[in-house]
Each structure stands twice: as C-alpha cells, then as structure tokens.
Amino acid sequence: MNVSSAKNDLAVTSAINDGVYSLSMQLLHVVMFIFSLSGMLTNIINVMVFVKQGVTSDSITFSFFTMSLSDLLSSVLLLPWPLCTFMDSLKSITSKNCYTITALATSNPHAIFTKLTCLIQTYISAERAFCVVFPLHVKSVIKTKNTVIINLILCCVIFIIYVPYYGEAKFVWERDAENSTVVLWYETRQGKALHSLIYIIGGLIMPNVAIVLNSLATVIIVTRLNLNRQWRQKLSSAQSAADTKFQGMSSKSLEVSKTVTVITTMYIVTFVCGQLTAMTAFALPEVTMEGANEHLYYVVYALRFDTDAFHASVNMFFYLKMSSKYREVFNTIFYSLKK
C-alpha cells in the first residue's frame, strides 16, 4: 500500500518547481517580446519592399510577400503574451486573467500563421529545387498565377485544420473560492478531440515532413549550384565571352537560389530546435495544460514560440545581404523617407 502510494506520488511530481517555472517564464517572455517586436518591424519593412517591387512581378516575390505577411501576423499575435505577464505581475493574485485570456486566445491563431509560414517556406524550397534541376521547364511550369493559386490553397488547408476547434471551445467566467471572477478555457468533448487531432497533424506530422522536404530541397539546390560553379570554372575565356549574355540571364536565378538556400537553412535550424522541444515534451508523461507537468508544458511551448519569433525576425537581414533587388528597393524606400 505504501509502495503504491509512493509510486503514485512520484508519477504526479512536477518536473519543474514553482520557482524555476516563474523565472523561466519571465526570461522566455522577455526574449519573446524582443523577437516579436523585431519580427513585427522587420516584416512590415518586408511587406513594404515586396509591394514596391510588385507583389505579382514574379513567382518568388509573391511567395516571399505571403510568407512575410504570415510572419508579421504571427509576431503580432505573440506580443500580448509578455505584455500581459508584466501586467499580471502588478496585480493581486486573484485577478490575473490577462495572461490566461491572451495565451489561450492567441496560441491557435499564432499556430495558424506559423504553420502557414511552414507550408509556404516548403513550397518556396521545392519550387527553387525544381528551377535548378529543370531550368528549361521553368517558364512553362513556374508561373505567378500558379503560385498565387497554390498559396491560396495552402491558406485554406491551414484554416480548415485549425478553425473548427474554435467552434468547440470558449471562455467561461466563474467565481472562485474567494469570490473573485476568473476566466477558464472550456472545451467540449469534440473540442478535446479536435485539439488532439490538431496537435498530431500540425504539431507532429506537418512540421516533421516539412523539415525533411526542406532539407532535401536544400541539398538539391546546393548540389546543383556547386555543379554549375564547376561548369563555369571549366569554360575557356573565349567561351565565357560568348556566353556572357547567357550568364547575365542566369545571374538572377543564381542569386534567388542562394537566397532561398540561406533562408531555408536558417528555417530548418530554428524549426528543428522548436520541434525537438515539443517532441521531448510529447514523450514525457503528463505534459499537458492540466497534467502534473503543466509547468513543463508552458515552458516548452514558450521556448517553441521564441524560436518562431526569432525566425520571423531575421529574414529581412538575409534579404538585404543576398538579394540585390531587395536591397535596391529597400534603399530607395528609406532614402525617400529621409528626404
């Protein structure tokens, strides 16, 4: 009897105590605020630049524009979390509803846009891999109209997966033992089933498949770029002069391929970091919003959202470094603002 009780007590022991949890969340929310604010600002700039370039000027520009818009919205949805954590720290313990409301109300919308970014990034990588492997078929297959349709389909897929959950979940205001009004997140039985399904599809299957596809596309692009570089080095000076026009035409494709490779590599690194934490939590017992390891659940997902915010905030710097067209439009916009 005593042995059984000891096992039960051990089974429900939290992996993180209250002190460590509080300190961890404070630090993670500071990081979240910095990266979310940075992501919001940098993606506003990205959207401005791509609009100035012409959103439908070519396929890759439209995809970059859509991804920047998705990153902008995901960054905006993260900002209330750290702000409400600070606001709640100034209140009495009986009235800390701000974080509860924002954390639950914005987590799924944030996930919608991070997963949309995931799908768009994967499409960009696959498209660029196709371009470097089958350059003669680019004009007939890779068209802006097709890219617009594909991006719209990806948006619809994500919304179909996530939106139905909100029909089976809601906020409930109740009185606690101290007669204070507290907010609770209530899920119906169907809501809990949908939440589990969303976690499996959006949290496990989709990200892991995306990591594999992005990695394969990156390997293909890098391999092809190396082969092209070796081919160019073998050209004689006479052939190089004769092929100057061809090289000028292919320089844009080469630049775009390098830009996509760098952005995809950064995405894979940050996404793997976030995915490993989530999968580790999935493998441990009672790591749920109401389980014994509730603290670990919130720490893991705060860390995962930090990696999301970091990725959303850095793309602008790669665009500036790698893309001459982006850099030219960027300088034009900010030069005109200075004047």
Tab-separated table of C-alpha atoms in Angstrom:
chain	number	residue	atom	x	y	z
A	1	MET	CA	0.000	0.000	0.000
A	2	ASN	CA	2.784	2.388	0.920
A	3	VAL	CA	4.769	1.370	-2.159
A	4	SER	CA	1.755	2.021	-4.383
A	5	SER	CA	1.169	5.424	-2.818
A	6	ALA	CA	4.822	6.321	-3.262
A	7	LYS	CA	4.626	5.390	-6.943
A	8	ASN	CA	1.505	7.480	-7.433
A	9	ASP	CA	3.127	10.447	-5.718
A	10	LEU	CA	6.206	10.021	-7.908
A	11	ALA	CA	4.051	9.775	-11.040
A	12	VAL	CA	2.401	13.133	-10.464
A	13	THR	CA	5.500	15.038	-9.321
A	14	SER	CA	6.138	18.092	-11.495
A	15	ALA	CA	9.481	18.187	-13.301
A	16	ILE	CA	9.750	21.951	-12.665
A	17	ASN	CA	9.044	23.584	-9.312
A	18	ASP	CA	7.222	26.901	-8.975
A	19	GLY	CA	10.377	28.993	-8.524
A	20	VAL	CA	12.159	27.620	-11.590
A	21	TYR	CA	8.942	27.869	-13.609
A	22	SER	CA	8.385	31.512	-12.687
A	23	LEU	CA	11.980	32.513	-13.503
A	24	SER	CA	11.999	30.525	-16.758
A	25	MET	CA	8.762	32.070	-17.980
A	26	GLN	CA	9.930	35.588	-17.136
A	27	LEU	CA	13.128	35.120	-19.141
A	28	LEU	CA	11.346	33.439	-22.047
A	29	HIS	CA	8.733	36.184	-22.195
A	30	VAL	CA	11.415	38.887	-22.310
A	31	VAL	CA	13.007	37.089	-25.265
A	32	MET	CA	9.566	36.613	-26.818
A	33	PHE	CA	8.792	40.323	-26.546
A	34	ILE	CA	12.108	41.353	-28.137
A	35	PHE	CA	11.859	38.919	-31.062
A	36	SER	CA	8.117	39.518	-31.586
A	37	LEU	CA	8.604	43.276	-31.726
A	38	SER	CA	11.585	42.819	-34.034
A	39	GLY	CA	9.584	40.403	-36.197
A	40	MET	CA	6.718	42.862	-36.448
A	41	LEU	CA	9.005	45.724	-37.527
A	42	THR	CA	11.150	43.728	-39.963
A	43	ASN	CA	8.167	42.112	-41.650
A	44	ILE	CA	6.402	45.451	-42.040
A	45	ILE	CA	9.536	46.514	-43.925
A	46	ASN	CA	9.491	43.267	-45.941
A	47	VAL	CA	5.867	43.822	-46.947
A	48	MET	CA	6.640	47.420	-47.970
A	49	VAL	CA	9.602	46.316	-50.101
A	50	PHE	CA	7.749	43.478	-51.837
A	51	VAL	CA	4.753	45.722	-52.551
A	52	LYS	CA	7.161	48.274	-54.048
A	53	GLN	CA	8.786	45.539	-56.148
A	54	GLY	CA	5.380	44.404	-57.367
A	55	VAL	CA	3.827	41.536	-55.451
A	56	THR	CA	2.907	39.693	-58.645
A	57	SER	CA	6.026	40.674	-60.592
A	58	ASP	CA	7.266	37.086	-60.347
A	59	SER	CA	6.543	33.851	-58.520
A	60	ILE	CA	9.214	34.069	-55.824
A	61	THR	CA	8.318	37.662	-54.902
A	62	PHE	CA	4.694	36.703	-54.300
A	63	SER	CA	5.735	33.767	-52.097
A	64	PHE	CA	8.145	35.953	-50.111
A	65	PHE	CA	5.382	38.556	-49.710
A	66	THR	CA	2.882	35.965	-48.441
A	67	MET	CA	5.430	34.500	-46.042
A	68	SER	CA	6.330	37.962	-44.713
A	69	LEU	CA	2.646	38.743	-44.161
A	70	SER	CA	2.220	35.447	-42.302
A	71	ASP	CA	5.308	36.137	-40.168
A	72	LEU	CA	4.015	39.634	-39.420
A	73	LEU	CA	0.684	38.317	-38.135
A	74	SER	CA	2.328	35.548	-36.093
A	75	SER	CA	4.650	38.122	-34.473
A	76	VAL	CA	1.760	40.478	-33.657
A	77	LEU	CA	-0.154	37.627	-32.010
A	78	LEU	CA	2.788	36.874	-29.699
A	79	LEU	CA	3.164	40.423	-28.370
A	80	PRO	CA	0.231	40.298	-25.868
A	81	TRP	CA	1.765	37.348	-24.004
A	82	PRO	CA	4.805	39.090	-22.464
A	83	LEU	CA	2.857	42.333	-22.020
A	84	CYS	CA	0.114	40.573	-20.064
A	85	THR	CA	2.696	38.711	-17.995
A	86	PHE	CA	4.073	42.076	-16.897
A	87	MET	CA	0.576	43.458	-16.253
A	88	ASP	CA	-0.393	40.412	-14.197
A	89	SER	CA	2.746	40.808	-12.085
A	90	LEU	CA	1.396	44.189	-10.950
A	91	LYS	CA	-1.966	42.785	-9.867
A	92	SER	CA	-3.147	40.758	-6.923
A	93	ILE	CA	-3.087	37.007	-7.403
A	94	THR	CA	-6.897	36.883	-7.533
A	95	SER	CA	-7.223	38.979	-10.673
A	96	LYS	CA	-4.619	37.578	-13.062
A	97	ASN	CA	-6.803	36.933	-16.097
A	98	CYS	CA	-4.906	38.892	-18.759
A	99	TYR	CA	-2.298	36.205	-19.438
A	100	THR	CA	-4.889	33.426	-19.396
A	101	ILE	CA	-7.034	35.195	-21.975
A	102	THR	CA	-4.203	36.179	-24.321
A	103	ALA	CA	-2.286	32.902	-24.029
A	104	LEU	CA	-5.319	30.813	-24.915
A	105	ALA	CA	-6.930	33.220	-27.385
A	106	THR	CA	-3.762	33.865	-29.418
A	107	SER	CA	-1.983	30.495	-29.287
A	108	ASN	CA	-4.084	28.851	-32.015
A	109	PRO	CA	-4.118	31.914	-34.325
A	110	HIS	CA	-0.341	32.157	-33.863
A	111	ALA	CA	-0.035	28.459	-34.704
A	112	ILE	CA	-2.151	29.017	-37.825
A	113	PHE	CA	0.304	31.559	-39.214
A	114	THR	CA	3.473	29.717	-38.160
A	115	LYS	CA	2.191	26.592	-39.919
A	116	LEU	CA	1.257	28.694	-42.944
A	117	THR	CA	4.827	30.017	-42.983
A	118	CYS	CA	5.983	26.403	-42.745
A	119	LEU	CA	3.996	25.381	-45.836
A	120	ILE	CA	4.977	28.465	-47.854
A	121	GLN	CA	8.651	28.001	-46.973
A	122	THR	CA	8.428	24.373	-48.091
A	123	TYR	CA	6.788	25.407	-51.364
A	124	ILE	CA	9.491	28.035	-51.983
A	125	SER	CA	12.213	25.429	-51.427
A	126	ALA	CA	10.506	22.875	-53.682
A	127	GLU	CA	9.935	25.475	-56.406
A	128	ARG	CA	13.565	26.589	-56.357
A	129	ALA	CA	14.788	22.972	-56.399
A	130	PHE	CA	12.633	22.387	-59.488
A	131	CYS	CA	14.072	25.517	-61.121
A	132	VAL	CA	17.696	24.439	-60.706
A	133	VAL	CA	17.054	20.826	-61.765
A	134	PHE	CA	14.756	21.586	-64.727
A	135	PRO	CA	15.735	25.092	-65.893
A	136	LEU	CA	14.246	24.583	-69.366
A	137	HIS	CA	10.778	23.970	-67.923
A	138	VAL	CA	10.698	26.951	-65.559
A	139	LYS	CA	8.795	29.314	-67.848
A	140	SER	CA	6.130	26.733	-68.675
A	141	VAL	CA	5.570	25.487	-65.101
A	142	ILE	CA	6.581	28.214	-62.620
A	143	LYS	CA	4.096	30.998	-63.262
A	144	THR	CA	2.945	33.736	-60.894
A	145	LYS	CA	-0.691	32.748	-61.436
A	146	ASN	CA	0.052	29.174	-60.375
A	147	THR	CA	1.945	30.383	-57.304
A	148	VAL	CA	-0.959	32.617	-56.238
A	149	ILE	CA	-3.355	29.672	-56.512
A	150	ILE	CA	-1.019	27.365	-54.575
A	151	ASN	CA	-0.541	29.925	-51.788
A	152	LEU	CA	-4.316	30.374	-51.505
A	153	ILE	CA	-4.764	26.600	-51.322
A	154	LEU	CA	-2.155	26.399	-48.538
A	155	CYS	CA	-4.029	29.124	-46.615
A	156	CYS	CA	-7.302	27.226	-46.984
A	157	VAL	CA	-5.721	23.956	-45.827
A	158	ILE	CA	-4.353	25.565	-42.659
A	159	PHE	CA	-7.625	27.297	-41.819
A	160	ILE	CA	-9.616	24.101	-42.417
A	161	ILE	CA	-7.360	22.279	-39.943
A	162	TYR	CA	-7.391	24.889	-37.163
A	163	VAL	CA	-10.587	26.973	-37.322
A	164	PRO	CA	-13.181	24.248	-36.440
A	165	TYR	CA	-11.611	23.939	-32.985
A	166	TYR	CA	-12.876	27.399	-32.045
A	167	GLY	CA	-16.455	26.229	-32.515
A	168	GLU	CA	-15.927	23.703	-29.728
A	169	ALA	CA	-14.051	25.889	-27.217
A	170	LYS	CA	-14.828	29.120	-25.400
A	171	PHE	CA	-14.016	31.305	-22.399
A	172	VAL	CA	-16.092	30.797	-19.266
A	173	TRP	CA	-16.178	33.360	-16.453
A	174	GLU	CA	-16.636	31.852	-12.999
A	175	ARG	CA	-16.342	32.738	-9.328
A	176	ASP	CA	-13.580	31.045	-7.337
A	177	ALA	CA	-13.487	30.187	-3.613
A	178	GLU	CA	-12.509	33.776	-2.779
A	179	ASN	CA	-15.452	35.156	-4.796
A	180	SER	CA	-13.132	36.590	-7.457
A	181	THR	CA	-14.001	36.389	-11.138
A	182	VAL	CA	-11.629	34.101	-13.032
A	183	VAL	CA	-11.607	33.085	-16.665
A	184	LEU	CA	-11.436	29.441	-17.725
A	185	TRP	CA	-10.955	27.871	-21.143
A	186	TYR	CA	-13.702	25.328	-21.710
A	187	GLU	CA	-13.526	22.598	-24.357
A	188	THR	CA	-16.358	20.293	-25.335
A	189	ARG	CA	-15.637	16.607	-25.860
A	190	GLN	CA	-15.392	17.285	-29.588
A	191	GLY	CA	-13.101	20.223	-28.815
A	192	LYS	CA	-10.678	17.981	-26.924
A	193	ALA	CA	-10.707	15.501	-29.800
A	194	LEU	CA	-10.058	18.301	-32.308
A	195	HIS	CA	-7.242	19.661	-30.129
A	196	SER	CA	-5.565	16.232	-30.111
A	197	LEU	CA	-6.031	15.894	-33.874
A	198	ILE	CA	-4.582	19.368	-34.480
A	199	TYR	CA	-1.596	18.514	-32.294
A	200	ILE	CA	-0.898	15.325	-34.260
A	201	ILE	CA	-1.309	16.947	-37.690
A	202	GLY	CA	0.009	20.449	-37.036
A	203	GLY	CA	2.458	19.690	-34.242
A	204	LEU	CA	3.996	16.402	-35.357
A	205	ILE	CA	3.237	15.281	-38.924
A	206	MET	CA	3.317	18.597	-40.803
A	207	PRO	CA	6.492	20.046	-39.191
A	208	ASN	CA	8.485	16.819	-39.472
A	209	VAL	CA	7.506	16.299	-43.110
A	210	ALA	CA	8.374	19.957	-43.803
A	211	ILE	CA	11.809	19.534	-42.205
A	212	VAL	CA	12.531	16.517	-44.421
A	213	LEU	CA	11.293	18.199	-47.629
A	214	ASN	CA	13.138	21.455	-46.926
A	215	SER	CA	16.330	19.537	-46.163
A	216	LEU	CA	16.078	17.527	-49.397
A	217	ALA	CA	15.355	20.657	-51.433
A	218	THR	CA	18.322	22.452	-49.861
A	219	VAL	CA	20.653	19.542	-50.657
A	220	ILE	CA	19.416	19.506	-54.268
A	221	ILE	CA	19.867	23.278	-54.665
A	222	VAL	CA	23.351	23.314	-53.114
A	223	THR	CA	24.469	20.309	-55.182
A	224	ARG	CA	23.206	21.888	-58.380
A	225	LEU	CA	24.803	25.246	-57.582
A	226	ASN	CA	28.147	23.529	-56.988
A	227	LEU	CA	27.857	21.708	-60.321
A	228	ASN	CA	27.093	24.991	-62.092
A	229	ARG	CA	30.058	26.652	-60.402
A	230	GLN	CA	32.386	23.848	-61.519
A	231	TRP	CA	30.996	24.064	-65.059
A	232	ARG	CA	31.630	27.812	-65.202
A	233	GLN	CA	35.184	27.356	-63.964
A	234	LYS	CA	35.909	24.928	-66.806
A	235	LEU	CA	34.799	27.324	-69.501
A	236	SER	CA	37.574	28.827	-71.582
A	237	SER	CA	37.895	32.584	-71.794
A	238	ALA	CA	36.526	32.501	-75.351
A	239	GLN	CA	33.508	30.502	-74.308
A	240	SER	CA	32.982	32.785	-71.330
A	241	ALA	CA	32.911	35.794	-73.602
A	242	ALA	CA	30.456	34.068	-75.922
A	243	ASP	CA	28.238	33.068	-73.014
A	244	THR	CA	28.235	36.484	-71.321
A	245	LYS	CA	24.647	37.069	-72.353
A	246	PHE	CA	23.574	33.680	-71.009
A	247	GLN	CA	25.369	34.233	-67.724
A	248	GLY	CA	23.705	37.614	-67.337
A	249	MET	CA	20.317	35.981	-67.821
A	250	SER	CA	21.072	33.241	-65.285
A	251	SER	CA	22.556	35.527	-62.620
A	252	LYS	CA	19.109	36.387	-61.237
A	253	SER	CA	18.219	32.710	-60.890
A	254	LEU	CA	21.561	32.055	-59.206
A	255	GLU	CA	21.018	34.896	-56.737
A	256	VAL	CA	17.481	33.752	-55.901
A	257	SER	CA	18.689	30.181	-55.391
A	258	LYS	CA	21.381	31.317	-52.953
A	259	THR	CA	18.870	33.496	-51.074
A	260	VAL	CA	16.381	30.635	-50.789
A	261	THR	CA	19.134	28.266	-49.644
A	262	VAL	CA	20.251	30.559	-46.825
A	263	ILE	CA	16.693	31.325	-45.679
A	264	THR	CA	15.694	27.657	-45.826
A	265	THR	CA	18.771	26.593	-43.861
A	266	MET	CA	18.014	29.119	-41.126
A	267	TYR	CA	14.395	27.978	-41.106
A	268	ILE	CA	15.399	24.328	-40.717
A	269	VAL	CA	17.755	25.119	-37.810
A	270	THR	CA	15.213	27.191	-35.865
A	271	PHE	CA	12.338	24.859	-36.693
A	272	VAL	CA	14.255	21.760	-35.599
A	273	CYS	CA	15.104	23.432	-32.268
A	274	GLY	CA	11.447	24.211	-31.621
A	275	GLN	CA	10.289	20.823	-32.852
A	276	LEU	CA	12.739	18.897	-30.657
A	277	THR	CA	11.453	20.619	-27.526
A	278	ALA	CA	7.846	19.850	-28.475
A	279	MET	CA	8.604	16.202	-29.256
A	280	THR	CA	10.535	15.826	-25.999
A	281	ALA	CA	7.526	17.141	-24.114
A	282	PHE	CA	5.280	14.783	-26.084
A	283	ALA	CA	7.402	11.815	-24.990
A	284	LEU	CA	7.241	12.729	-21.284
A	285	PRO	CA	4.211	11.860	-19.120
A	286	GLU	CA	1.576	14.365	-18.000
A	287	VAL	CA	2.941	17.249	-20.124
A	288	THR	CA	-0.432	18.903	-20.765
A	289	MET	CA	-2.242	22.096	-19.756
A	290	GLU	CA	-3.869	20.222	-16.866
A	291	GLY	CA	-1.314	17.473	-16.218
A	292	ALA	CA	1.194	17.053	-13.406
A	293	ASN	CA	3.884	18.533	-15.677
A	294	GLU	CA	1.793	21.588	-16.536
A	295	HIS	CA	4.760	23.884	-15.826
A	296	LEU	CA	6.962	21.987	-18.284
A	297	TYR	CA	4.209	22.208	-20.911
A	298	TYR	CA	4.112	26.007	-20.750
A	299	VAL	CA	7.916	26.346	-20.652
A	300	VAL	CA	8.316	24.098	-23.703
A	301	TYR	CA	5.764	25.996	-25.725
A	302	ALA	CA	7.117	29.384	-24.661
A	303	LEU	CA	10.525	28.190	-25.911
A	304	ARG	CA	8.965	26.963	-29.137
A	305	PHE	CA	7.236	30.301	-29.684
A	306	ASP	CA	10.545	32.056	-29.015
A	307	THR	CA	12.112	30.117	-31.899
A	308	ASP	CA	9.116	31.026	-34.094
A	309	ALA	CA	9.554	34.705	-33.239
A	310	PHE	CA	13.309	34.541	-33.865
A	311	HIS	CA	12.850	33.040	-37.318
A	312	ALA	CA	10.207	35.620	-38.217
A	313	SER	CA	12.556	38.460	-37.238
A	314	VAL	CA	15.713	37.549	-39.183
A	315	ASN	CA	14.628	37.063	-42.805
A	316	MET	CA	14.909	40.765	-43.636
A	317	PHE	CA	18.641	40.710	-42.915
A	318	PHE	CA	19.163	37.763	-45.275
A	319	TYR	CA	17.155	39.515	-47.983
A	320	LEU	CA	19.359	42.599	-47.573
A	321	LYS	CA	22.549	40.557	-47.687
A	322	MET	CA	21.673	38.165	-50.505
A	323	SER	CA	19.213	39.942	-52.828
A	324	SER	CA	20.397	42.942	-54.843
A	325	LYS	CA	16.825	43.672	-55.994
A	326	TYR	CA	15.524	43.741	-52.415
A	327	ARG	CA	18.467	45.881	-51.319
A	328	GLU	CA	17.887	48.359	-54.140
A	329	VAL	CA	14.174	48.804	-53.327
A	330	PHE	CA	14.922	48.935	-49.588
A	331	ASN	CA	17.433	51.761	-50.116
A	332	THR	CA	15.001	53.590	-52.402
A	333	ILE	CA	12.203	53.484	-49.809
A	334	PHE	CA	14.293	54.649	-46.875
A	335	TYR	CA	16.196	57.217	-48.906
A	336	SER	CA	12.862	58.788	-49.918
A	337	LEU	CA	11.706	58.738	-46.271
A	338	LYS	CA	14.856	60.581	-45.201
A	339	LYS	CA	14.206	63.265	-47.805
